[in-house]
Coordinates of C-alpha atoms and ligand atoms in Angstrom, one line a residue:
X1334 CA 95.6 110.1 99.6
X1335 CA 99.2 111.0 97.9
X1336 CA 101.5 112.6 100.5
X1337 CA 104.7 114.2 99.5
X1338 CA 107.0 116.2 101.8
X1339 CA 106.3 119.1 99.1
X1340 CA 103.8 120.3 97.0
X1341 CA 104.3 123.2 94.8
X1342 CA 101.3 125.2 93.3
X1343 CA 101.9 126.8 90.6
X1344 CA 104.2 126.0 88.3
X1345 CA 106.0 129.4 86.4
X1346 CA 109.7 129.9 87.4
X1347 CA 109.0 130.2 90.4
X1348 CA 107.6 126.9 91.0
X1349 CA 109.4 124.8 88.7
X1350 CA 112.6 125.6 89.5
X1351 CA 111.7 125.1 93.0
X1352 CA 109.8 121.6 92.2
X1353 CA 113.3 121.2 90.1
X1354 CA 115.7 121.6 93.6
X1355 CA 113.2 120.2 96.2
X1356 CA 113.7 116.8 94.4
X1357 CA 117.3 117.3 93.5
X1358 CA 117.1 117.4 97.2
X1359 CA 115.6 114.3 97.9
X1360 CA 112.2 115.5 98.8
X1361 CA 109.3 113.6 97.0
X1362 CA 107.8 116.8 95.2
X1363 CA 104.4 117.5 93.2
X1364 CA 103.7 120.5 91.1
X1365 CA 100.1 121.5 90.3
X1366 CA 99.0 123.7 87.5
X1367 CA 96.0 124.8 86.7
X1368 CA 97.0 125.5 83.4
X1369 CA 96.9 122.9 80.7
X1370 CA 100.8 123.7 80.0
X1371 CA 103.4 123.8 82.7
X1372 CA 106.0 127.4 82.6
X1373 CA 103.0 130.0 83.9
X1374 CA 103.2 133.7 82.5
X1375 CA 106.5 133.9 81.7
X1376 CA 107.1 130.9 79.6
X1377 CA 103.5 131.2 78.1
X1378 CA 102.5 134.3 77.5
X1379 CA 105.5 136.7 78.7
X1380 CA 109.1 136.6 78.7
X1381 CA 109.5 134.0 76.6
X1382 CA 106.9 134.8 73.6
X1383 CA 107.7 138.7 73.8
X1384 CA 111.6 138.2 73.6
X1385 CA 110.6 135.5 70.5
X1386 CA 109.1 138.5 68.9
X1387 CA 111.0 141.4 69.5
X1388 CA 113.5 138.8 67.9
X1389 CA 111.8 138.9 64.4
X1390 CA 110.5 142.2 64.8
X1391 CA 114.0 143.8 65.3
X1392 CA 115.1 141.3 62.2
X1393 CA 112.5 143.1 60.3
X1394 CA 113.5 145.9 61.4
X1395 CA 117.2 145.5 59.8
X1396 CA 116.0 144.4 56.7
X1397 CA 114.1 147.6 55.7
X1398 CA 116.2 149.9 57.8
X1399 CA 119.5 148.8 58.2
X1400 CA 120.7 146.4 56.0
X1401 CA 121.0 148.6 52.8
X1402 CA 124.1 150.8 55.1
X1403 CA 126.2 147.2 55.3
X1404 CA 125.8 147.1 51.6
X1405 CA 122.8 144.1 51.8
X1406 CA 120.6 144.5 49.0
X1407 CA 117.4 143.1 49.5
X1408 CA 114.6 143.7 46.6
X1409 CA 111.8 143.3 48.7
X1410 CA 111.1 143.4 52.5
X1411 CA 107.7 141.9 53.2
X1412 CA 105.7 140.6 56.5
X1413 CA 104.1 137.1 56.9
X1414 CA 102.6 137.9 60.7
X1415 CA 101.5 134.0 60.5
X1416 CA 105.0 132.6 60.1
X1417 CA 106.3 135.1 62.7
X1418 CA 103.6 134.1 65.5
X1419 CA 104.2 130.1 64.4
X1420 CA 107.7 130.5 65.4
X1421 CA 106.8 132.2 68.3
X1422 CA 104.4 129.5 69.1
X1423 CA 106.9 127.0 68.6
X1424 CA 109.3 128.3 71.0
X1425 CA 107.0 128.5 73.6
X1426 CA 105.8 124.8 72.8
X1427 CA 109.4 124.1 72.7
X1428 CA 110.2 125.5 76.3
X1429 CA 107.1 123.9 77.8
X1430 CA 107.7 120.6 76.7
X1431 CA 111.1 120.9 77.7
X1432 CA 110.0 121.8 81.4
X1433 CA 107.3 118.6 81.3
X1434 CA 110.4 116.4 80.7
X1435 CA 112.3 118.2 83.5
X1436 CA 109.6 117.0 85.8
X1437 CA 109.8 113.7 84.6
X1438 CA 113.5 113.4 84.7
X1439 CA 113.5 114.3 88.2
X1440 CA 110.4 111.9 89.0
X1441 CA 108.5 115.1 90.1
X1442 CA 104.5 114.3 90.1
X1443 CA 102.4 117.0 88.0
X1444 CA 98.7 117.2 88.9
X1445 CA 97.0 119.2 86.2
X1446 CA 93.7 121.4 87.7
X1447 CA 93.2 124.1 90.3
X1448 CA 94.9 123.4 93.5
X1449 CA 93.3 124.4 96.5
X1450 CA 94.9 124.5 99.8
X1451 CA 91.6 123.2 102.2
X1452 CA 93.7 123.1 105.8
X1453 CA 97.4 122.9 106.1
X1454 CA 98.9 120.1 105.2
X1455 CA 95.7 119.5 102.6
X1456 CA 95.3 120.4 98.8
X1457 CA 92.5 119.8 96.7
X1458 CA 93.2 119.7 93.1
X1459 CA 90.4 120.3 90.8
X1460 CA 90.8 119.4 87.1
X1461 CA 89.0 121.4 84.1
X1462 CA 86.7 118.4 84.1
X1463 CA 86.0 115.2 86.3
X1464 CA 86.5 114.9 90.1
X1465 CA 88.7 116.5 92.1
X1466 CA 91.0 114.6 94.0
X1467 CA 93.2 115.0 97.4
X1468 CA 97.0 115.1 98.3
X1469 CA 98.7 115.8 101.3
X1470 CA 102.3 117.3 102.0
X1471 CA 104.1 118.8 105.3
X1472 CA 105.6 121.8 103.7
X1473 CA 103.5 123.7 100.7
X1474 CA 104.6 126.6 98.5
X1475 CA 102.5 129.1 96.7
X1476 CA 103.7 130.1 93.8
X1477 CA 100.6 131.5 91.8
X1478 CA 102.5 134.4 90.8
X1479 CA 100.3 137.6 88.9
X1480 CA 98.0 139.2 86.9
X1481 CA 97.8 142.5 84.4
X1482 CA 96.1 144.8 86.5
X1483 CA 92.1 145.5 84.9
X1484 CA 91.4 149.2 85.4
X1485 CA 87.5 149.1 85.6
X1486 CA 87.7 152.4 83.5
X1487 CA 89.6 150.4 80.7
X1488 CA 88.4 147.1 81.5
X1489 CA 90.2 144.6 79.3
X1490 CA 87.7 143.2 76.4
X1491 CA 90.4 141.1 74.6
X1492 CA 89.8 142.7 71.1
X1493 CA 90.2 146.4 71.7
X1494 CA 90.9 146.9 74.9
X1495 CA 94.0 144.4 75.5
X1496 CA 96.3 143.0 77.9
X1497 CA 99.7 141.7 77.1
X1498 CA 98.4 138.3 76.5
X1499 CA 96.7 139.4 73.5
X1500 CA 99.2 141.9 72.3
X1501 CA 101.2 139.2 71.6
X1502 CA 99.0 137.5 69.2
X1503 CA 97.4 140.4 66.8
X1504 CA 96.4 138.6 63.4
X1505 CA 97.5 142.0 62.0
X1506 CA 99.8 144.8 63.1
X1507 CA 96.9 147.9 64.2
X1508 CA 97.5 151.3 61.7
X1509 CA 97.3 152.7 65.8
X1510 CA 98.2 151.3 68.5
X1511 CA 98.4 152.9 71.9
X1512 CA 100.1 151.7 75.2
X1513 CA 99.1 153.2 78.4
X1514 CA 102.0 152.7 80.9
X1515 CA 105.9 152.9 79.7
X1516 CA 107.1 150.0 82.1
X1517 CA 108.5 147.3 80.3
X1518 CA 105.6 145.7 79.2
X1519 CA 104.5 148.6 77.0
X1520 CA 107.8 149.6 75.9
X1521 CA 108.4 146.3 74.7
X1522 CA 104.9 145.5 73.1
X1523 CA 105.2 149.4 71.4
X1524 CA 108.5 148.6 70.3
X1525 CA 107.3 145.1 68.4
X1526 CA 104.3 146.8 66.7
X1527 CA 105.9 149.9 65.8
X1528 CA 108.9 147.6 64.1
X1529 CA 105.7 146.2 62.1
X1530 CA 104.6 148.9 61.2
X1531 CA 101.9 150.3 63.4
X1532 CA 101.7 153.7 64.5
X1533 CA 102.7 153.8 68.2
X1534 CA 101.8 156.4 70.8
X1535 CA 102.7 156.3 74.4
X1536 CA 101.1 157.6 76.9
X1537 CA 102.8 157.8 80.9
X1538 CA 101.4 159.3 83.7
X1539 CA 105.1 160.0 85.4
X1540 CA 107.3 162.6 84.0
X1541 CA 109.6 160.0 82.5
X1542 CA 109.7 155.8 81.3
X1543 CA 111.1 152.9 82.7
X1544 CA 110.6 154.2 86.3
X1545 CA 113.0 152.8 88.5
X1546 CA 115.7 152.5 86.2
X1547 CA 118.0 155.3 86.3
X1548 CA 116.4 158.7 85.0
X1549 CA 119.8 159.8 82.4
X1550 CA 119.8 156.5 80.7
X1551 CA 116.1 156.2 80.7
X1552 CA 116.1 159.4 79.1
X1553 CA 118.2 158.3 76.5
X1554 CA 115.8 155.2 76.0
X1555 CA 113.2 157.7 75.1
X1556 CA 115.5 159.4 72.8
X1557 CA 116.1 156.2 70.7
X1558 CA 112.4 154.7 70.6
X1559 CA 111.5 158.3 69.7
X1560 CA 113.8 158.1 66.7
X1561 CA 112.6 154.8 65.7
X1562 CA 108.8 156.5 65.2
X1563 CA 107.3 155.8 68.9
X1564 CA 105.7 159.0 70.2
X1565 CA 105.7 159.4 73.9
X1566 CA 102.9 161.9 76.2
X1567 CA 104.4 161.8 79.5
X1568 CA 102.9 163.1 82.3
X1569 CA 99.8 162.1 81.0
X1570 CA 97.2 160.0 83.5
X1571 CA 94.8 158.3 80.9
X1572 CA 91.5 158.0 83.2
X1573 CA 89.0 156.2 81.1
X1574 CA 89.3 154.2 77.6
X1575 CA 85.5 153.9 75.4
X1576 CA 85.4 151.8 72.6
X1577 CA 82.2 152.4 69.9
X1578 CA 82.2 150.5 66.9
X1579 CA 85.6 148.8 67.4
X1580 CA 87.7 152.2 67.6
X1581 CA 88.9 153.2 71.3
X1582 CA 89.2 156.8 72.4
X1583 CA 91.2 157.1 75.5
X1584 CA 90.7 160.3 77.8
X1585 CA 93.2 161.6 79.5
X1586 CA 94.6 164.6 81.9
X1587 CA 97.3 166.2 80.6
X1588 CA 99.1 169.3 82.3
X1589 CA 95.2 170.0 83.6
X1590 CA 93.8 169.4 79.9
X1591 CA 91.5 167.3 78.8
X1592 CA 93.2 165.1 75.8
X1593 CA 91.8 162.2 73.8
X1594 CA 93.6 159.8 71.7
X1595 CA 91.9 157.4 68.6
X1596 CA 93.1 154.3 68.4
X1597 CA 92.3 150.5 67.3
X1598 CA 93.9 148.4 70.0
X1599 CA 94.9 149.7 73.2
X1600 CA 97.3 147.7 75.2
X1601 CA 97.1 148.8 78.9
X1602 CA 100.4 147.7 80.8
X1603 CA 100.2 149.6 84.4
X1604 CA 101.5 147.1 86.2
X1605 CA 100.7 143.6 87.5
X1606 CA 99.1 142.7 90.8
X1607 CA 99.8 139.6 92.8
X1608 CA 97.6 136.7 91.7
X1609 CA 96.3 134.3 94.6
X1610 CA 92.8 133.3 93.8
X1611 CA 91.5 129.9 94.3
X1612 CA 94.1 128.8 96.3
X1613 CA 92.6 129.0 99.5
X1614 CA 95.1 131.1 101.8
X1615 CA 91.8 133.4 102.8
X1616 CA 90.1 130.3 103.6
X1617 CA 93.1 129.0 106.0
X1618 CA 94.0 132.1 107.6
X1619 CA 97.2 133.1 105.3
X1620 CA 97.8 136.6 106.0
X1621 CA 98.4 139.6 102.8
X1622 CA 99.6 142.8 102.6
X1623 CA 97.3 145.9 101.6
X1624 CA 98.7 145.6 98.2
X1625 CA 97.4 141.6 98.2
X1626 CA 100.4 140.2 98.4
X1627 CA 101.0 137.3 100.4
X1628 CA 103.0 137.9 103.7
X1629 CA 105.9 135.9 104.2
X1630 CA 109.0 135.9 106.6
X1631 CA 112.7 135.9 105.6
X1632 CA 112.6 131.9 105.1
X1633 CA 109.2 132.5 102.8
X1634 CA 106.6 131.0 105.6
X1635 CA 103.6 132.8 105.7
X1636 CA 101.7 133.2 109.1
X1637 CA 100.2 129.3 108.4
X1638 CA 102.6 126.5 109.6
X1639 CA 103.7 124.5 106.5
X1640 CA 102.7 127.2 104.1
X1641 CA 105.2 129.2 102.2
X1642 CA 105.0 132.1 99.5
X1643 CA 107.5 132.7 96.3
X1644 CA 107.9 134.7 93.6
X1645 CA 105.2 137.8 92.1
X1646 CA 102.7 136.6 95.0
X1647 CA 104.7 137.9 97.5
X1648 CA 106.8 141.4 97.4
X1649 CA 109.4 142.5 95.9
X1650 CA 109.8 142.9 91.9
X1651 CA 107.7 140.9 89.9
X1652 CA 111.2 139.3 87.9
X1653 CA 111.4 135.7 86.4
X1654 CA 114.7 135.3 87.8
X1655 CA 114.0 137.0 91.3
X1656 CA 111.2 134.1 91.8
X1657 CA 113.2 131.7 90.3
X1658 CA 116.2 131.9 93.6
X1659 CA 113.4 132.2 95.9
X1660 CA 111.7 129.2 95.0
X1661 CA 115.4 127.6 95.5
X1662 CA 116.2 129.5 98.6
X1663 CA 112.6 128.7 99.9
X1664 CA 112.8 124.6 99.4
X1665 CA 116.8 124.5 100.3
X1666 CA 115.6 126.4 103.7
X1667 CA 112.5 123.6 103.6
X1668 CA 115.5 121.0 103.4
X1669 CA 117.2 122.4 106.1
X1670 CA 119.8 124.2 104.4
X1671 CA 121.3 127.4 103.8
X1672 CA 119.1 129.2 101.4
X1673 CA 119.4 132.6 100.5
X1674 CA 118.9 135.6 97.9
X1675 CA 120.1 138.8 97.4
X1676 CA 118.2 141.0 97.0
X1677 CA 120.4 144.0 96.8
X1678 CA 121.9 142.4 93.5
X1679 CA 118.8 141.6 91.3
X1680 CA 119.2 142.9 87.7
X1681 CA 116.1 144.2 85.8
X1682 CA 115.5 144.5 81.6
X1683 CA 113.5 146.1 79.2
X1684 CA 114.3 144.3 76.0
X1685 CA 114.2 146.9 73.6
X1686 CA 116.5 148.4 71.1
X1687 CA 118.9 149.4 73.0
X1688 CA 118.1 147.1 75.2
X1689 CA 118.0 148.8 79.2
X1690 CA 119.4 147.3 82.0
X1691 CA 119.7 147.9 85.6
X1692 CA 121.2 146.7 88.6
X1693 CA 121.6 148.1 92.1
X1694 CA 120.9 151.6 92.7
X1695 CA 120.8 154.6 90.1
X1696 CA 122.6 157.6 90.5
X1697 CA 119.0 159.5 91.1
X1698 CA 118.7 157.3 93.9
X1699 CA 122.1 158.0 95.4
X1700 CA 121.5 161.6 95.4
X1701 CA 117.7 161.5 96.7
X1702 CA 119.3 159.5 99.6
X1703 CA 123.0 161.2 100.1
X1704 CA 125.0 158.1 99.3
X1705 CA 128.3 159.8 98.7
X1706 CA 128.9 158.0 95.2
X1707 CA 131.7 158.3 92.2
X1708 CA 130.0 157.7 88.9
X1709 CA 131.7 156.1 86.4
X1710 CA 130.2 156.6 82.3
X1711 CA 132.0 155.4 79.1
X1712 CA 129.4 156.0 75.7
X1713 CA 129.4 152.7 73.1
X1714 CA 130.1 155.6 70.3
X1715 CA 134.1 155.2 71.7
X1716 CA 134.1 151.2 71.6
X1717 CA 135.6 149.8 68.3
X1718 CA 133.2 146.5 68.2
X1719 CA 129.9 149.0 69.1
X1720 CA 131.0 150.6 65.8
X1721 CA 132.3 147.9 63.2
X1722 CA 128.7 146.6 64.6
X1723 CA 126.7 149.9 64.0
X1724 CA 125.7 149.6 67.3
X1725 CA 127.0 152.4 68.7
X1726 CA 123.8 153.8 70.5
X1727 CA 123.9 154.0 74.2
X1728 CA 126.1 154.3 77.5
X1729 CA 127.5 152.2 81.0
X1730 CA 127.1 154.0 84.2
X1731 CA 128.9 152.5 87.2
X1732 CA 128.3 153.8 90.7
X1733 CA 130.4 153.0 93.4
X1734 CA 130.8 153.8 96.8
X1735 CA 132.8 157.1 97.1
X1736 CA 134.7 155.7 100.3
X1737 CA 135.2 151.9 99.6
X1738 CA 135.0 152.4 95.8
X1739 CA 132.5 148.7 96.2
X1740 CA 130.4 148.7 93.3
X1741 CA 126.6 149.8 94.5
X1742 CA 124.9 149.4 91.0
X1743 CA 125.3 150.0 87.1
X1744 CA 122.8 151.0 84.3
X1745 CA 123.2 150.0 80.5
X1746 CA 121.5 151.5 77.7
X1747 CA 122.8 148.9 74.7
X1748 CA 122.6 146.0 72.3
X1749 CA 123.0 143.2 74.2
X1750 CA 122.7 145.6 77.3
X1751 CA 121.0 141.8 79.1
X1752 CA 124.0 140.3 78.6
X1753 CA 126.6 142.6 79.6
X1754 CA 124.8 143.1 82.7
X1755 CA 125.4 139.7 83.9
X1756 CA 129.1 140.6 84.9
X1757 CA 128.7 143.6 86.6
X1758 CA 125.9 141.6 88.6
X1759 CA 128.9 138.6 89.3
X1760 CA 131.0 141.2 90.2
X1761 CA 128.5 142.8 93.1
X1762 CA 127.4 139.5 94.3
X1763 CA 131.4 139.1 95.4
X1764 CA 131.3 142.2 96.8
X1765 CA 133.8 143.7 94.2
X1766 CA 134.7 147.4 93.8
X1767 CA 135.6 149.5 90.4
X1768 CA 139.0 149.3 90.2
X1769 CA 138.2 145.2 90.8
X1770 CA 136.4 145.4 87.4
X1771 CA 138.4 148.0 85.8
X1772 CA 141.8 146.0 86.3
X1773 CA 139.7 142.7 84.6
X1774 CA 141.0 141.5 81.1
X1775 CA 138.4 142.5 79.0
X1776 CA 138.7 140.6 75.1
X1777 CA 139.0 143.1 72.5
X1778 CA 137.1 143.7 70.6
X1779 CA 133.9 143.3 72.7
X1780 CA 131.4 145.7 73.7
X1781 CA 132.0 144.3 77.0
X1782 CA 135.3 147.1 77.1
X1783 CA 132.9 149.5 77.3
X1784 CA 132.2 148.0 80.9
X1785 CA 135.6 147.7 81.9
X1786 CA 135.8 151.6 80.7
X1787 CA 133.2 152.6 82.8
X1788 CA 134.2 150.8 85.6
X1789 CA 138.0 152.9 84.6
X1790 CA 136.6 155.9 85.0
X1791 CA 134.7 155.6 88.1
X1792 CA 138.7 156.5 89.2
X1793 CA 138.9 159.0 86.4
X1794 CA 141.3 156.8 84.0
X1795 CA 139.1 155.5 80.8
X1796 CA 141.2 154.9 78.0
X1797 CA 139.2 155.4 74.8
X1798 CA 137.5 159.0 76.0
X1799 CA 138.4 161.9 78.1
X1800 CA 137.9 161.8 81.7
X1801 CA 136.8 164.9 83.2
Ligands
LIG3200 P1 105.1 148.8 85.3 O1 104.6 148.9 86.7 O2 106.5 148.5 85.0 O3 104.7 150.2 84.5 C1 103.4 150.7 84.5 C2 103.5 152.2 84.1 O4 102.1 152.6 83.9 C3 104.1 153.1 85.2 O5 105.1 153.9 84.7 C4 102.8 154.0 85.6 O6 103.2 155.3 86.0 C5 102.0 154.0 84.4 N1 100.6 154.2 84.6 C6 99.8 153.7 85.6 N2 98.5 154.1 85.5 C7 98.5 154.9 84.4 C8 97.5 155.7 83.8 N3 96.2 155.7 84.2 N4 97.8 156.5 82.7 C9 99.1 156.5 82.2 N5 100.1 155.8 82.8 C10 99.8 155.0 83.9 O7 104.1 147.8 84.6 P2 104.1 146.8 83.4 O8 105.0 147.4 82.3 O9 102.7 146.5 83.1 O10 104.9 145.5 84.0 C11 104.3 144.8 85.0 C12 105.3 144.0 85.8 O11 105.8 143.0 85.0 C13 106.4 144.8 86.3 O12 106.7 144.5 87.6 C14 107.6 144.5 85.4 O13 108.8 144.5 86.0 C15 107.2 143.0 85.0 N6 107.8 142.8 83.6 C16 109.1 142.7 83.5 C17 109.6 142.5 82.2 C18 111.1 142.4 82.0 O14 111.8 142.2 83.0 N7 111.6 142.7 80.8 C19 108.8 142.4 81.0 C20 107.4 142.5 81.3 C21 106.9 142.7 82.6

């Protein structure tokens, strides 16, 4: 039997970043996947596929919206759906072959089949086909991630009834198509298909989208996607979906009414749930929470010696990046060392247009809790790049602490809002305040400025707009 000092199961960001460090630290690592590609949900059939089409979507997008105001004259705007899924296709097989050579580089042993933890200390991996075989390791990591959640009342039939997974591949874009849920999975799905051309409805059991993001901006997210054709039903609780002859009609409670809603696909997105089947923590005593999450301390070991939890198995948000650092702080703890996350500082994304990003705590939350908080706002209409761009749609909110003026957390609504997020995140993770980030040189002209602004006039003193 193979022994290693650590086998990873599962191999999504999570794992395979932690595979990645566990043998940058010396330790003789396997990954298993059951999967016959390495990357899990998010390289397969999540972040990665969805961002590669709201790419071309929001291209297509421009070209019959947008490109005749920059003076762009284009006879004819047509859709090949093929060539946009191929390329989407390709960047996936792009990514995933580039993660097989990252094991190989680092000399990291891949076992491709269902692993199965049978005591501690003891995996069984069980290919699609043939015998399963046995390896041993003193520390291993779950890292099996999650699942859509199937309502039985809208069970998931892969044609009509759909899950993300499928909503990514339509051969055609649906004349309706109707989300239930506005997290990011269905605001970002609705967004790509309505860009296509399909006629996009909504439908949200809260009062508001993007729950947990902060409520103003959010607000302005539904303002945008509204303007771009989506039509939203919020406090709407959708409690059953029927399909006959390949036409869904969805039934849902609105305001104490009875509503239904036609469609021809139906792409439930209310949330994932953590994903830990097969890989035997019932069997050795692992202990979950009532949600099914695995339990794990602050060093990631669940109640089982040698057993440890990352990533959407375990709690917290189900991010990429947030199981990414706790597959790294998880082995570099294994190893001895000094791991750690943050998890005061993780930023989240919707990747629509405007894209929404969020980091820290929202002004809703400083008020439902007390914090005594200065809010800082500067709008992209009054930043010169947002505008030579035409990108002038959305707002930076900075909240810091009304006493120490330390930045607590920020919300974008913008183009590019992902990557103008990353330096307000730098600047919490140091512990910096406002007037830290307000004083930085920011180039001109960047749409960056507009986070320097905000930041300016958290203290009252933005330049470009009136402070009052
Ligand atoms: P979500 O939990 O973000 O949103 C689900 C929404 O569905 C909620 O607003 C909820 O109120 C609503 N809902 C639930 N039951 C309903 C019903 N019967 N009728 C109407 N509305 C109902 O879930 P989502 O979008 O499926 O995402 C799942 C997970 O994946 C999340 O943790 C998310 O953060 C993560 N994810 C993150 C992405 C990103 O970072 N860009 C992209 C995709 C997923």
């Amino acid at each position: 039997m193979d022994k290693f000092d650590v086998i990873i199961i599962g191999s999504g960001p999570g794992g395979y970043v932690a595979a990645i460090r566990s043998a940058q630290l010396g330790l003789k690592t396997a990954i298993i996947e059951k999967d016959s590609e390495l990357g899990g949900t998010c390289l397969n059939v999540g972040c990665i596929p969805s961002k590669a089409l709201l790419a071309s979507s929001d291209h297509f997008a421009f070209a019959k919206n947008e490109a005749a105001k920059h003076g762009i004259v284009l006879a004819k705007v047509g859709l090949d759906l093929a060539t946009m899924l191929g390329r989407k296709d390709k960047v996936v097989e792009t990514l995933t072959g580039g993660i097989r050579a990252l094991m190989k580089g680092n000399k990291i042993t891949t076992f491709n089949g269902l692993g199965t933890i049978t005591e501690p200390g003891k995996v069984r991996v069980q290919p699609g086909e043939g015998k399963p075989l046995k390896v041993a390791a003193d520390h291993i990591v779950i890292a099996t991630g999650s699942v859509p959640i199937n309502l039985p009342s809208m069970s998931f039939d892969g044609q009509t009834i759909v899950s993300s997974t499928e909503a990514l591949c339509f051969n055609k874009p649906p004349e309706k198509f109707l989300v239930i849920g506005a997290g990011a999975i269905g605001l970002e799905l609705g967004s790509v298909w309505s860009r296509l051309g399909s006629e996009v409805t909504v439908l949200e059991f809260l009062p508001r989208i993007a729950v947990g993001f902060d409520l103003e901006v959010s607000n302005l997210l539904q303002r945008a996607l509204t303007a771009q054709g989506i039509k939203f039903h919020l406090e709407t609780k959708v409690g059953s979906v029927k399909v006959t002859n390949g036409r869904a009609i969805a039934t849902a409670n609105k305001g104490g009414e009875e509503v239904n809603f036609e469609a021809d696909k139906v792409l439930v997105s209310v949330g994932r749930r953590a994903f830990a089947e097969g890989v035997g923590a019932d069997k050795i005593g692992v202990a979950l929470d009532e949600r099914g999450r695995i339990k794990v301390d602050d060093h990631f070991r669940t109640n089982v010696e040698g057993v440890y939890a990352i990533g959407d198995v375990i709690r917290g948000p189900m991010l990429a990046h947030k199981a990414e650092e706790e597959g790294i702080a998880c082995v570099e703890l294994i190893a001895g060392k000094a791991g750690h996350v943050n998890y005061d500082v993780i930023p989240s994304i919707i990747y629509t247009n405007p894209e929404l990003a969020g980091v820290g705590i929202t002004e809703d939350f400083a008020k439902e809790k007390g914090l005594e908080v200065r809010v800082g706002k500067f709008p992209f209409r009054a930043n010169g790049r947002a505008l030579a761009n035409a990108d002038v749609e959305g707002v930076v909110k900075v909240i810091a602490d009304a006493k120490t003026d330390r930045i607590l957390g920020a919300s974008i609504l913008s183009h590019a809002a992902s990557e103008l997020i990353a330096e307000i995140v730098a600047v919490m993770e140091f512990g910096g305040s406002s007037e830290d980030l307000g004083r930085t040189v920011h180039a001109h002209p960047t749409l960056s400025e507009a986070v320097k602004e905000a930041a300016l006039a958290v203290e009252k003193h933005a330049i470009h707009i009136g402070n009052q």
